[in-house]
XYZ file of C-alpha atoms in Angstrom:
781
model
C -7.264 18.700 51.436
C -10.630 16.484 51.199
C -12.520 19.707 52.015
C -11.033 22.307 49.402
C -14.316 23.374 47.892
C -14.687 20.403 45.397
C -17.276 18.763 47.269
C -20.540 20.029 48.775
C -21.492 20.252 52.319
C -22.511 16.408 52.133
C -19.573 15.745 50.398
C -20.975 15.169 46.848
C -19.091 16.102 43.813
C -19.161 19.806 42.212
C -21.799 19.537 39.543
C -19.120 20.683 36.692
C -18.132 17.613 34.648
C -16.244 18.825 31.548
C -14.906 21.655 29.771
C -14.320 21.512 26.219
C -12.336 24.560 24.140
C -12.258 24.975 20.440
C -10.079 27.515 19.119
C -9.750 29.220 15.590
C -6.911 31.567 14.883
C -6.999 33.582 11.635
C -3.716 35.390 11.218
C -3.626 37.313 14.741
C -7.235 37.058 15.756
C -8.536 34.144 17.735
C -12.207 32.764 18.111
C -12.537 30.729 21.098
C -15.394 28.551 22.076
C -16.029 26.972 25.442
C -18.515 24.215 26.578
C -18.888 23.818 29.966
C -20.660 20.597 31.300
C -22.809 20.753 34.270
C -24.653 17.945 35.889
C -26.785 18.235 39.306
C -26.312 15.045 41.584
C -28.271 16.303 44.423
C -31.708 15.681 45.401
C -32.416 19.536 45.401
C -32.597 22.252 42.958
C -28.907 23.875 42.399
C -27.583 27.017 41.667
C -23.633 27.132 40.954
C -21.215 29.886 40.681
C -18.022 29.257 38.333
C -15.706 32.360 38.669
C -13.145 32.325 35.863
C -10.579 34.296 33.807
C -10.400 35.296 30.202
C -8.062 37.364 28.295
C -8.462 41.042 29.511
C -9.132 42.251 25.905
C -11.415 39.638 25.203
C -14.893 40.335 23.401
C -17.365 38.007 24.950
C -19.750 37.624 21.982
C -22.240 34.858 22.520
C -23.677 32.771 25.414
C -26.259 29.977 25.458
C -27.278 27.258 27.601
C -28.743 23.696 27.047
C -30.901 21.812 29.315
C -32.080 18.399 28.093
C -33.270 18.982 24.499
C -33.957 22.928 25.174
C -31.740 25.352 23.967
C -31.931 28.947 25.459
C -29.807 31.892 23.913
C -28.869 34.700 26.231
C -29.002 38.369 25.593
C -26.879 41.430 26.463
C -28.923 43.883 28.645
C -28.158 46.607 31.374
C -26.363 44.928 34.228
C -29.128 45.703 36.757
C -31.977 44.905 34.449
C -30.247 41.632 33.849
C -29.789 40.578 37.419
C -33.419 41.604 38.341
C -34.654 39.313 35.321
C -32.320 36.581 36.804
C -33.684 36.872 40.340
C -37.174 36.931 39.107
C -36.615 34.335 37.011
C -35.475 32.024 40.001
C -38.224 33.368 42.288
C -40.564 31.950 39.883
C -38.825 28.868 39.589
C -37.617 28.791 36.058
C -34.210 28.312 34.777
C -31.545 31.079 34.428
C -28.157 32.058 33.738
C -26.496 34.945 34.332
C -22.849 36.021 32.763
C -21.272 39.171 34.153
C -17.907 40.944 33.975
C -15.897 42.005 37.101
C -16.239 45.453 37.973
C -12.447 45.507 39.350
C -10.906 43.806 36.247
C -12.086 43.128 33.031
C -10.511 39.625 32.812
C -12.414 38.059 35.423
C -16.208 36.793 34.571
C -18.474 35.311 37.056
C -21.191 32.538 35.674
C -24.412 31.681 37.923
C -25.951 28.664 36.968
C -29.427 29.053 38.324
C -32.324 26.562 39.563
C -30.703 23.365 37.795
C -33.215 20.576 38.632
C -32.128 17.256 40.387
C -30.773 14.815 38.268
C -30.674 17.501 35.213
C -27.713 18.126 33.135
C -26.893 21.760 31.471
C -24.255 22.324 29.004
C -23.073 26.408 28.677
C -21.394 27.738 25.500
C -19.430 30.757 25.873
C -18.104 32.458 22.578
C -15.331 35.333 22.746
C -12.936 36.847 20.122
C -9.238 38.180 20.788
C -6.225 39.710 19.394
C -3.238 37.683 19.894
C 0.127 39.340 21.112
C 3.223 39.249 19.482
C 6.328 38.140 21.262
C 9.992 38.774 21.383
C 10.255 35.827 18.902
C 7.827 37.186 16.585
C 5.252 34.402 17.673
C 1.626 34.833 18.288
C 0.940 34.034 21.806
C -2.894 32.370 22.574
C -3.422 31.688 26.388
C -6.206 29.703 27.981
C -6.006 30.371 31.677
C -6.599 27.506 34.131
C -5.738 29.563 37.337
C -7.373 32.942 38.499
C -4.732 33.839 41.269
C -6.107 35.260 44.416
C -6.276 39.162 43.678
C -4.925 41.355 46.653
C -7.650 43.937 47.774
C -5.932 47.201 48.879
C -6.737 48.693 51.907
C -9.808 50.850 51.745
C -11.137 49.337 48.535
C -15.066 49.610 48.478
C -15.927 46.466 47.149
C -14.146 42.686 47.417
C -13.441 40.769 44.603
C -15.007 37.366 43.584
C -12.435 35.290 44.095
C -12.848 31.127 43.398
C -11.444 28.516 45.187
C -8.355 26.891 44.102
C -7.723 23.085 44.632
C -4.945 20.890 43.797
C -4.978 19.305 40.211
C -5.503 15.627 41.175
C -8.803 16.674 42.892
C -10.276 18.782 40.078
C -13.292 16.737 39.173
C -13.867 18.013 35.532
C -11.848 17.198 32.407
C -10.314 19.477 29.509
C -10.250 18.957 25.912
C -8.947 21.628 23.726
C -8.408 21.678 19.873
C -7.120 24.477 17.692
C -7.270 25.278 13.643
C -5.109 27.874 12.594
C -5.121 29.686 9.278
C -3.394 32.847 7.961
C -2.581 34.107 4.067
C 1.194 32.873 5.093
C 2.222 29.591 5.693
C 2.174 27.974 9.305
C 5.737 27.280 10.145
C 4.941 25.710 13.728
C 2.831 25.585 16.825
C 4.502 25.426 20.233
C 3.087 25.240 23.644
C 3.940 24.753 27.214
C 1.818 21.540 27.507
C 1.903 18.363 25.188
C 0.424 18.576 21.700
C -0.462 15.789 19.019
C 1.594 16.548 16.055
C 0.545 19.895 13.730
C -1.890 18.470 11.019
C -1.690 20.413 7.682
C -4.979 20.630 5.661
C -3.279 22.063 2.139
C -0.429 21.763 0.252
C 0.353 25.368 1.159
C 0.423 24.754 4.832
C -1.579 28.053 5.461
C -4.189 25.624 7.268
C -3.411 23.165 9.909
C -4.986 22.024 12.952
C -3.545 21.069 16.431
C -4.926 19.680 19.586
C -3.497 19.179 23.563
C -2.351 15.107 23.768
C -4.664 13.022 25.599
C -4.154 13.156 29.522
C -4.037 16.730 29.942
C -4.915 17.606 33.573
C -5.509 21.360 33.068
C -3.041 22.116 35.838
C -1.413 25.092 34.067
C -2.466 27.834 31.460
C -2.740 26.038 28.201
C -0.405 28.412 25.832
C 0.117 28.369 22.413
C 2.749 30.008 20.320
C 1.844 30.442 16.655
C 4.660 30.937 14.057
C 4.108 32.134 10.282
C 6.769 32.304 7.574
C 7.190 36.247 6.786
C 4.515 36.756 9.435
C 4.657 40.384 10.387
C 3.508 42.488 6.973
C 1.186 45.005 6.877
C -2.481 43.945 6.276
C -6.151 45.366 6.242
C -9.244 43.323 6.522
C -12.755 44.993 5.667
C -15.570 42.975 6.837
C -19.091 43.641 5.774
C -21.560 44.961 7.852
C -24.667 42.652 9.581
C -27.351 42.430 6.793
C -29.940 42.725 9.639
C -28.417 45.999 11.451
C -29.064 49.367 10.431
C -26.928 51.066 8.329
C -24.917 53.697 9.541
C -24.591 52.093 12.931
C -21.380 50.306 13.761
C -22.923 46.647 12.882
C -24.537 47.947 10.102
C -21.481 49.474 8.395
C -18.449 47.853 6.939
C -15.497 47.791 9.568
C -11.969 47.793 8.775
C -8.884 46.429 10.693
C -5.441 47.296 9.993
C -2.411 45.637 11.363
C 0.438 47.808 10.910
C 4.278 47.207 11.249
C 6.336 50.273 10.995
C 9.898 50.131 9.680
C 12.058 52.888 11.192
C 15.112 54.484 9.178
C 18.094 52.364 9.370
C 20.166 55.238 9.830
C 18.231 56.299 13.219
C 17.984 52.367 14.507
C 21.805 52.117 14.250
C 22.286 54.716 17.085
C 21.395 53.444 20.497
C 20.312 55.650 22.754
C 22.530 56.949 25.577
C 20.064 58.647 27.864
C 17.007 58.125 29.901
C 15.891 57.868 33.284
C 15.090 53.630 34.007
C 12.786 53.208 36.874
C 12.416 49.349 38.099
C 9.202 48.757 39.779
C 9.451 44.930 41.188
C 6.569 43.117 43.120
C 7.960 41.522 46.454
C 4.643 39.852 47.547
C 4.298 36.652 49.363
C 3.144 34.660 46.024
C 6.378 36.064 44.122
C 8.360 33.147 46.092
C 6.667 30.638 44.044
C 8.403 28.830 41.358
C 11.931 31.168 42.477
C 9.996 34.019 40.592
C 11.747 36.706 42.718
C 15.120 34.842 42.289
C 14.584 34.925 38.342
C 13.609 38.640 38.858
C 17.194 39.444 40.893
C 18.915 37.800 38.076
C 16.955 39.840 35.880
C 17.887 43.258 37.489
C 21.355 42.280 37.379
C 21.463 42.161 33.450
C 19.523 45.471 33.226
C 21.780 47.144 35.471
C 24.796 45.836 33.656
C 23.207 47.029 30.372
C 22.182 50.840 31.085
C 24.107 53.345 29.146
C 26.808 55.601 30.939
C 25.098 58.800 31.441
C 21.635 57.804 32.327
C 19.772 57.877 35.538
C 17.861 55.059 37.458
C 16.164 53.753 40.533
C 14.677 50.435 41.856
C 11.286 50.414 43.709
C 10.048 47.381 45.312
C 6.446 46.790 46.893
C 4.157 44.594 48.557
C 1.833 45.836 50.865
C 4.184 48.895 51.571
C 6.951 50.062 49.344
C 10.490 50.968 49.148
C 13.273 52.512 46.986
C 16.985 52.183 47.063
C 17.501 55.974 46.269
C 15.492 58.950 47.454
C 15.232 59.878 43.646
C 16.906 58.856 40.641
C 20.492 58.838 40.585
C 23.217 59.010 37.994
C 24.190 55.880 36.418
C 28.012 54.995 37.818
C 30.060 52.286 39.192
C 29.290 53.671 42.770
C 25.668 53.819 42.060
C 25.483 50.536 40.408
C 27.311 48.428 42.943
C 24.853 50.170 45.613
C 21.887 49.147 44.022
C 23.133 45.171 43.214
C 23.618 44.860 47.105
C 20.623 45.798 47.849
C 18.858 43.606 44.924
C 21.041 40.570 45.966
C 18.811 40.884 49.519
C 15.432 41.606 48.239
C 13.244 38.509 49.097
C 9.426 38.159 48.432
C 8.702 39.383 51.722
C 6.731 42.318 51.804
C 3.039 40.732 52.053
C 0.162 41.767 49.531
C 0.272 43.311 46.136
C -0.298 47.130 46.538
C 0.956 48.574 43.051
C -0.856 52.032 43.138
C 0.987 53.509 45.955
C 4.387 53.003 44.559
C 3.280 54.266 41.131
C 1.714 57.233 42.562
C 5.181 58.118 44.055
C 7.223 57.500 41.218
C 5.045 59.701 39.215
C 5.105 62.629 41.934
C 8.773 62.503 41.036
C 9.751 65.741 38.559
C 11.031 64.347 35.220
C 14.778 64.787 34.564
C 15.213 67.306 31.732
C 16.419 65.221 28.425
C 16.211 62.281 30.428
C 13.034 60.296 28.903
C 11.313 58.025 31.812
C 11.255 54.605 31.066
C 9.343 52.304 33.648
C 9.622 48.889 33.992
C 7.132 46.877 35.859
C 7.459 43.200 37.114
C 4.634 41.354 38.806
C 2.596 38.327 39.120
C -0.708 40.574 38.506
C -2.645 39.750 41.334
C -4.341 42.941 42.157
C -7.966 43.616 42.471
C -7.754 47.426 41.626
C -6.818 46.998 38.041
C -8.757 49.336 36.456
C -7.601 52.069 38.917
C -4.139 51.116 38.593
C -4.471 51.391 34.686
C -6.209 55.027 34.890
C -3.420 56.164 36.679
C -1.034 55.198 34.031
C -2.582 56.575 31.289
C -3.201 59.695 33.213
C 0.672 59.895 33.422
C 1.181 58.396 29.982
C 2.820 61.604 28.604
C 5.666 61.601 30.491
C 7.130 58.258 30.248
C 6.845 54.827 28.738
C 5.658 51.439 30.708
C 6.965 48.363 30.065
C 5.336 45.472 31.690
C 6.049 41.669 32.800
C 3.567 39.366 34.092
C 5.240 36.647 36.024
C 3.865 33.162 36.221
C 0.902 31.430 36.036
C -2.699 33.433 36.414
C -0.843 36.631 36.055
C -3.612 39.463 35.134
C -3.755 39.843 31.270
C -5.756 42.966 31.940
C -3.158 44.676 34.236
C 0.010 43.532 32.436
C -1.530 44.594 28.895
C -3.241 47.550 30.185
C -0.090 49.292 31.799
C 1.740 48.494 28.466
C -0.964 49.889 26.367
C -1.667 53.080 28.462
C 1.931 53.628 29.128
C 2.871 53.606 25.318
C 5.268 50.445 25.977
C 5.223 46.834 25.626
C 4.130 43.986 27.374
C 5.313 40.438 28.010
C 4.538 37.022 29.777
C 6.871 35.193 31.564
C 5.483 31.430 32.423
C 6.384 27.929 33.090
C 10.345 27.457 32.481
C 10.512 30.566 30.180
C 13.492 32.670 31.043
C 12.807 36.119 32.099
C 15.683 37.450 30.994
C 15.544 37.235 26.855
C 12.107 39.117 27.081
C 13.006 41.914 29.533
C 15.984 42.627 27.246
C 13.876 43.125 24.619
C 11.795 45.506 26.218
C 15.006 47.461 27.156
C 16.126 47.493 23.444
C 12.566 49.058 22.677
C 13.243 51.506 25.661
C 16.430 52.628 24.311
C 14.821 53.161 20.619
C 13.921 56.817 19.997
C 10.562 57.980 21.352
C 8.281 58.308 18.464
C 6.483 61.589 18.687
C 3.746 63.453 16.690
C 2.082 60.670 15.449
C -0.930 61.233 13.216
C -2.816 59.096 10.966
C -4.688 60.027 7.343
C -6.900 57.886 5.476
C -7.309 58.504 1.494
C -10.313 56.827 0.728
C -12.720 56.997 -2.630
C -15.569 59.887 -2.932
C -18.604 59.366 -0.869
C -16.860 56.710 1.713
C -15.819 58.171 5.359
C -14.317 56.937 7.927
C -14.670 56.908 11.890
C -11.863 55.843 13.691
C -12.866 53.497 16.757
C -9.374 52.752 18.352
C -8.010 55.227 20.681
C -5.118 57.219 19.006
C -1.611 55.319 18.606
C 0.624 56.560 21.210
C 3.529 54.736 20.885
C 5.629 52.755 18.121
C 8.393 50.498 17.911
C 10.471 48.949 15.148
C 8.470 46.078 13.727
C 6.040 45.842 16.207
C 2.195 45.770 15.519
C -0.014 48.446 16.076
C -3.804 47.825 15.348
C -6.258 50.323 14.391
C -10.178 49.723 13.599
C -12.237 51.962 11.926
C -16.077 52.339 10.424
C -16.396 52.845 6.940
C -19.723 54.483 6.149
C -21.139 55.337 2.674
C -20.986 53.907 -0.688
C -18.602 51.216 0.138
C -20.215 48.453 -1.456
C -21.196 50.451 -4.340
C -17.559 50.894 -5.222
C -15.891 48.994 -8.038
C -14.090 45.771 -6.999
C -10.603 47.619 -7.467
C -11.567 50.297 -5.096
C -8.741 51.213 -2.867
C -8.101 52.930 0.289
C -5.127 54.263 1.853
C -3.696 54.788 5.557
C -0.606 56.842 5.943
C 0.858 57.010 9.605
C 3.160 59.967 10.046
C 5.453 60.200 12.922
C 9.147 62.105 14.082
C 11.755 59.997 15.368
C 14.852 61.284 16.569
C 14.121 64.336 14.778
C 13.379 63.001 11.483
C 10.125 63.010 9.711
C 8.814 59.724 8.890
C 5.803 57.762 7.408
C 4.587 54.100 6.578
C 1.609 53.884 4.154
C -0.542 50.946 3.580
C -3.052 50.680 0.354
C -5.727 48.099 0.863
C -8.897 47.106 -0.832
C -12.086 48.132 0.081
C -13.649 44.322 -1.274
C -14.896 42.639 2.305
C -13.251 39.906 3.096
C -15.159 36.412 2.925
C -16.255 34.172 5.872
C -14.865 36.386 8.717
C -18.054 36.023 10.529
C -18.536 39.402 12.467
C -15.195 39.018 14.207
C -13.810 42.247 13.342
C -16.856 44.113 14.192
C -16.932 42.506 17.635
C -13.092 43.302 18.226
C -13.788 46.833 16.922
C -16.759 47.002 19.684
C -14.912 45.779 22.440
C -11.942 48.347 21.565
C -14.501 51.041 21.645
C -16.112 49.797 24.711
C -12.808 49.792 26.263
C -12.060 53.400 25.481
C -15.618 54.360 26.340
C -15.238 52.608 30.093
C -11.791 54.448 30.772
C -13.325 57.827 29.524
C -16.258 57.026 32.071
C -13.942 56.425 34.888
C -11.932 59.523 33.985
C -14.965 61.767 34.086
C -16.788 59.801 36.890
C -19.020 62.403 38.667
C -19.260 64.833 35.891
C -21.702 63.913 32.947
C -20.867 60.121 33.046
C -24.268 59.207 32.339
C -23.856 60.263 28.973
C -20.741 57.792 28.377
C -22.470 55.079 30.259
C -25.373 55.314 28.299
C -23.297 54.800 25.200
C -21.397 52.146 26.540
C -24.491 50.226 27.045
C -25.955 50.893 23.744
C -22.633 49.792 21.867
C -22.381 46.783 24.064
C -26.124 45.651 23.415
C -25.951 46.563 19.802
C -23.040 44.318 19.045
C -23.512 41.481 21.454
C -20.224 42.521 23.105
C -19.895 42.215 27.315
C -19.143 45.441 29.031
C -18.689 46.360 32.690
C -22.268 47.999 32.655
C -23.914 45.129 31.106
C -24.238 41.039 31.401
C -25.402 38.078 29.252
C -28.888 36.842 30.782
C -30.719 33.667 29.323
C -33.845 32.445 31.140
C -35.906 29.489 30.217
C -39.426 30.855 29.582
C -40.845 27.575 28.471
C -43.901 26.219 29.722
C -42.137 23.304 31.647
C -42.996 22.880 35.511
C -41.508 25.318 37.686
C -38.591 23.867 39.794
C -39.651 22.875 43.309
C -37.534 23.010 46.785
C -35.019 25.599 47.937
C -32.110 26.395 46.112
C -28.855 25.516 47.047
C -25.394 27.313 46.239
C -22.593 25.824 45.144
C -19.259 27.262 44.194
C -17.106 25.521 41.757
C -13.315 25.505 41.791
C -10.814 26.550 39.474
C -7.366 24.527 39.458
C -3.707 25.434 40.672
C -0.652 23.286 40.681
C 0.038 24.393 44.380
C -2.868 24.202 46.592
C -4.343 27.529 47.781
C -2.135 28.962 50.665
C -4.646 31.386 51.756
C -7.537 29.087 51.828
C -6.782 25.846 53.173
C -6.783 26.370 56.863
C -10.119 27.839 56.630
C -11.926 25.603 54.060
C -14.091 23.445 56.334
C -15.535 26.721 58.070
C -16.121 28.140 54.616
C -18.136 25.349 53.426
C -20.248 25.424 56.483
C -20.501 29.222 56.456
C -18.933 29.747 59.779
C -16.901 32.472 58.776
C -18.265 35.382 60.730
C -15.803 34.619 63.758
C -12.803 34.674 61.889
C -10.982 38.420 61.698
C -8.762 37.513 58.621
C -11.635 36.782 56.416
C -14.539 38.778 54.756
C -17.664 36.787 53.838
C -20.646 38.902 52.432
C -23.891 37.230 50.809
C -26.424 39.733 49.343
C -29.422 40.069 51.305
C -31.459 41.392 48.158
C -31.155 38.742 45.505
C -29.614 35.554 44.950
C -27.646 36.294 42.093
C -25.341 38.628 44.438
C -25.010 35.876 46.874
C -21.101 34.863 46.015
C -19.170 34.040 48.854
C -16.409 36.704 48.656
C -13.218 35.767 50.024
C -10.403 38.113 50.734
C -8.091 39.491 53.300
C -9.329 42.206 55.184
C -7.790 45.414 55.562
C -4.598 45.616 57.789
C -3.969 41.805 57.774
C -2.462 41.307 54.582
C 1.371 41.621 54.992
C 1.250 39.633 58.303
C -1.127 36.957 57.202
C 0.187 36.202 53.904
C 3.986 36.206 55.190
C 2.958 33.746 57.867
C 1.155 31.473 55.172
C 3.890 31.813 53.037
C 6.842 31.484 55.079
C 10.343 32.874 54.752
C 11.114 33.732 51.321
C 14.399 35.096 51.745
C 16.975 34.631 49.010
C 18.896 31.630 49.599
C 22.571 31.100 48.350
C 22.740 28.774 45.073
C 25.490 28.439 42.702
C 25.144 31.253 40.348
C 24.790 30.410 36.462
C 28.018 31.073 34.507
C 26.575 33.769 32.503
C 25.412 35.700 35.377
C 28.467 35.017 37.271
C 30.475 36.679 34.356
C 28.001 39.590 34.038
C 28.340 40.420 37.724
C 31.962 41.204 37.373
C 31.459 43.764 34.166
C 32.072 47.591 35.449
C 29.373 50.118 34.730
C 31.884 51.543 31.912
C 31.443 48.170 30.009
C 35.104 46.763 30.930
C 36.017 43.674 32.965
C 39.153 43.755 35.637
C 41.814 41.381 35.248
C 41.565 39.510 38.819
C 40.867 35.737 40.315
C 37.037 36.117 39.937
C 37.057 36.724 36.245
C 39.700 33.910 35.684
C 37.567 31.475 37.474
C 34.200 32.518 35.776
C 36.157 31.502 32.410
C 37.336 28.443 33.864
C 40.890 29.165 34.305
C 43.486 29.875 36.801
C 44.658 33.630 37.107
C 48.339 32.312 35.875
C 46.604 30.635 32.635
C 44.795 34.049 31.821
C 48.003 36.502 32.718
C 50.598 34.131 30.864
C 48.887 34.889 27.692
C 48.222 38.233 28.091
C 50.649 40.526 25.584
C 53.034 42.791 27.538
C 52.070 45.905 25.969
C 48.422 45.283 26.355
C 46.336 47.069 28.914
C 44.771 44.519 31.801
C 41.117 45.673 31.225
C 41.315 45.717 27.768
C 42.715 42.036 27.906
C 40.197 41.087 30.406
C 37.325 42.875 28.338
C 38.417 40.979 25.150
C 38.360 37.508 27.062
C 34.714 38.156 28.344
C 33.619 39.032 24.792
C 35.176 36.069 23.373
C 33.507 33.772 26.111
C 30.382 35.347 25.373
C 30.347 34.847 21.826
C 31.775 31.313 21.963
C 29.775 29.486 24.845
C 26.752 31.502 25.074
C 25.656 32.719 21.738
C 22.320 30.846 22.036
C 21.741 33.488 24.955
C 22.736 36.537 23.011
C 19.279 38.573 23.462
C 20.101 38.663 27.086
C 23.980 39.751 26.897
C 23.995 41.795 23.286
C 23.456 45.097 24.985
C 25.980 45.001 27.702
C 28.758 43.424 25.061
C 27.813 46.250 22.683
C 28.715 48.473 25.643
C 31.963 46.722 26.216
C 32.824 47.029 22.568
C 32.472 51.015 22.820
C 34.602 50.983 26.072
C 37.248 49.020 23.976
C 37.034 51.434 20.875
C 37.422 54.609 23.297
C 40.774 52.845 24.689
C 42.249 53.055 21.031
C 43.906 49.565 21.761
C 46.850 48.371 20.198
C 47.231 44.512 19.281
C 43.714 43.876 19.160
C 43.998 41.262 16.582
C 46.984 39.588 18.225
C 44.672 39.845 21.689
C 41.604 37.938 20.145
C 43.803 35.525 18.837
C 45.412 34.674 21.991
C 41.794 34.727 23.595
C 40.580 32.071 21.131
C 44.079 29.880 22.049
C 42.985 30.099 25.907
C 39.510 29.499 25.869
C 39.285 26.911 22.883
C 37.380 29.298 21.044
C 37.035 30.255 17.248
C 35.707 33.875 17.426
C 36.432 36.253 14.618
C 37.317 39.879 15.378
C 34.510 41.459 13.154
C 31.943 39.067 15.083
C 32.962 40.757 18.143
C 32.149 44.020 16.792
C 35.945 45.185 16.656
């Protein structure tokens, strides 16, 4: 492991020395400033390439470099123009820096640090803004990725994705410091993390401002995840931000922009009835990387809960994919005891043994299946997100968004936020991330509850603004609404906004139809611009518009796409926000002496808790550039430009499945003792009831005799068994109620349908048997 890309060919340290990150969170928007400190310890000029991940919806808005005492600030330019300027600078001996977004996935950026003289240090400052996603427990999630997992390239992909070398944590030669400042109109109740934090420090008596930082000694061996909780957090809000003084009125940056945060509240009468229909399609990643941290085992347990929680009368199917894909049934089947048992038997045998991560083909097959009348299609996608054709996958989901809702789950460190969030956003569903020691089940069950909500249709947004003020909506149309979940709208305000009185108000109304009932939510807001917001709202609005235009350009590629591309470049350059068609370029054009000597390229590693299985056996060859004879590796170095000379490492077509399986090893499911909750759940019938048998008694921690002796003679065995199961769930697993709530509701519905007598006596006897004190009304009986 001493040759894992950490060292140069002469076994000298790589130049990245430290990473400093400052996070500022205002309500649900984060501004992140990262400083990367480099040092060239070689005796010749150095060009370093550092490939790193960012949130997929981040708006990169500042990039500067300090070399010695000289600071150069980057400009956003059209990508090819920026590359040519970078090349020209290097060939003339000038120092230059180039930052560009991957064309395959918007959450991967590559930074070229060009022509750093011997013994010189460089400090790179990168700033981006991003929205924070709302989690199942109402927390806001911020993630600083430490890991960029290798992205699987499907066969036939034209260009390989630039992939960094991963190394063991103990060998990462650079340090990380991380601090955060949080402020909100509402008090900050707590901040949690998967990493050790110093205690939260409040800055005012109202506790609306606070700071927190990583505890000393953090090794950056995992994603840094913060969960931020506010009191009475999710209230509708609107922030109006004044335009940039130097920008021309009528342009995006010159006009005020409003950011609306909407949290729809649905009528209780509608929400009390859970849907009893739908076609539920589960798509499970079984690539080799799912074998890490028993991700596949957690996914199997989650599918058990999902299948037990489905309503009678619905339809379902389960697909799994890797380099190829499989399905349990040729087409979706009606949910019954027989089909549920058949599916569970197949799920139990699933391992992480299907090679690579080709998600496009199974999605195309799912969408080719005709929808079932009166059974709305709900697609659940489980993946560790290691794909290279992210934009193509998201585009396919958007194309089919009218026929289904898509709920996505990113599993493990390094799951692509661009893929997971993009699937849910374009599929009108909801995205969840499961990392570290998180249990997958509660998050997935929350999404199932969303999927069982009636689909919201006929969504429209209308604006009521003072005379002389007009609005241009920058966000794509809202396609999905869920009870209590945030929807964001960005809009440009043109006209006499500043001239209006301070009391001037606007109003936005969201109208929609829910289960046949017309509904609406309104938000009144002040047109007075907020103070001290910088240009955060403008930049997020610009990024939203850029993403919409990029998607439109992809859909229209080949016909009039130049106009859309030109608009993207225009918005990107004007706002200073990155896009796939632009790049940040910084050149030191000072009068100093030209950098002398041949240029040496070094790839800077990113860390991973486990050494990258794919790369280790071949890294010695990688460092000496002797890979041309290895059939499973593709390496390309551009002949025209040093800025393109990335070492591109990926599996060659046709070798993914075999190579990945050989390196990952056998990932067949192992027989381990089942969690008591899952053991009880596994015994439930599709109808919702339990059967009185020795397996149930054992899962309750009793003998068959003990269970049968307390049963009332007049009570049906299945009624008694089901009441016992419900008492056990409420008595011993109330902390996991999010996981079993839906299947318990199904059990209660079954009990009511039996018109059972002596229910009160059964509950009393069940409490006595199990040592609980659960009241009948708590059970829903």
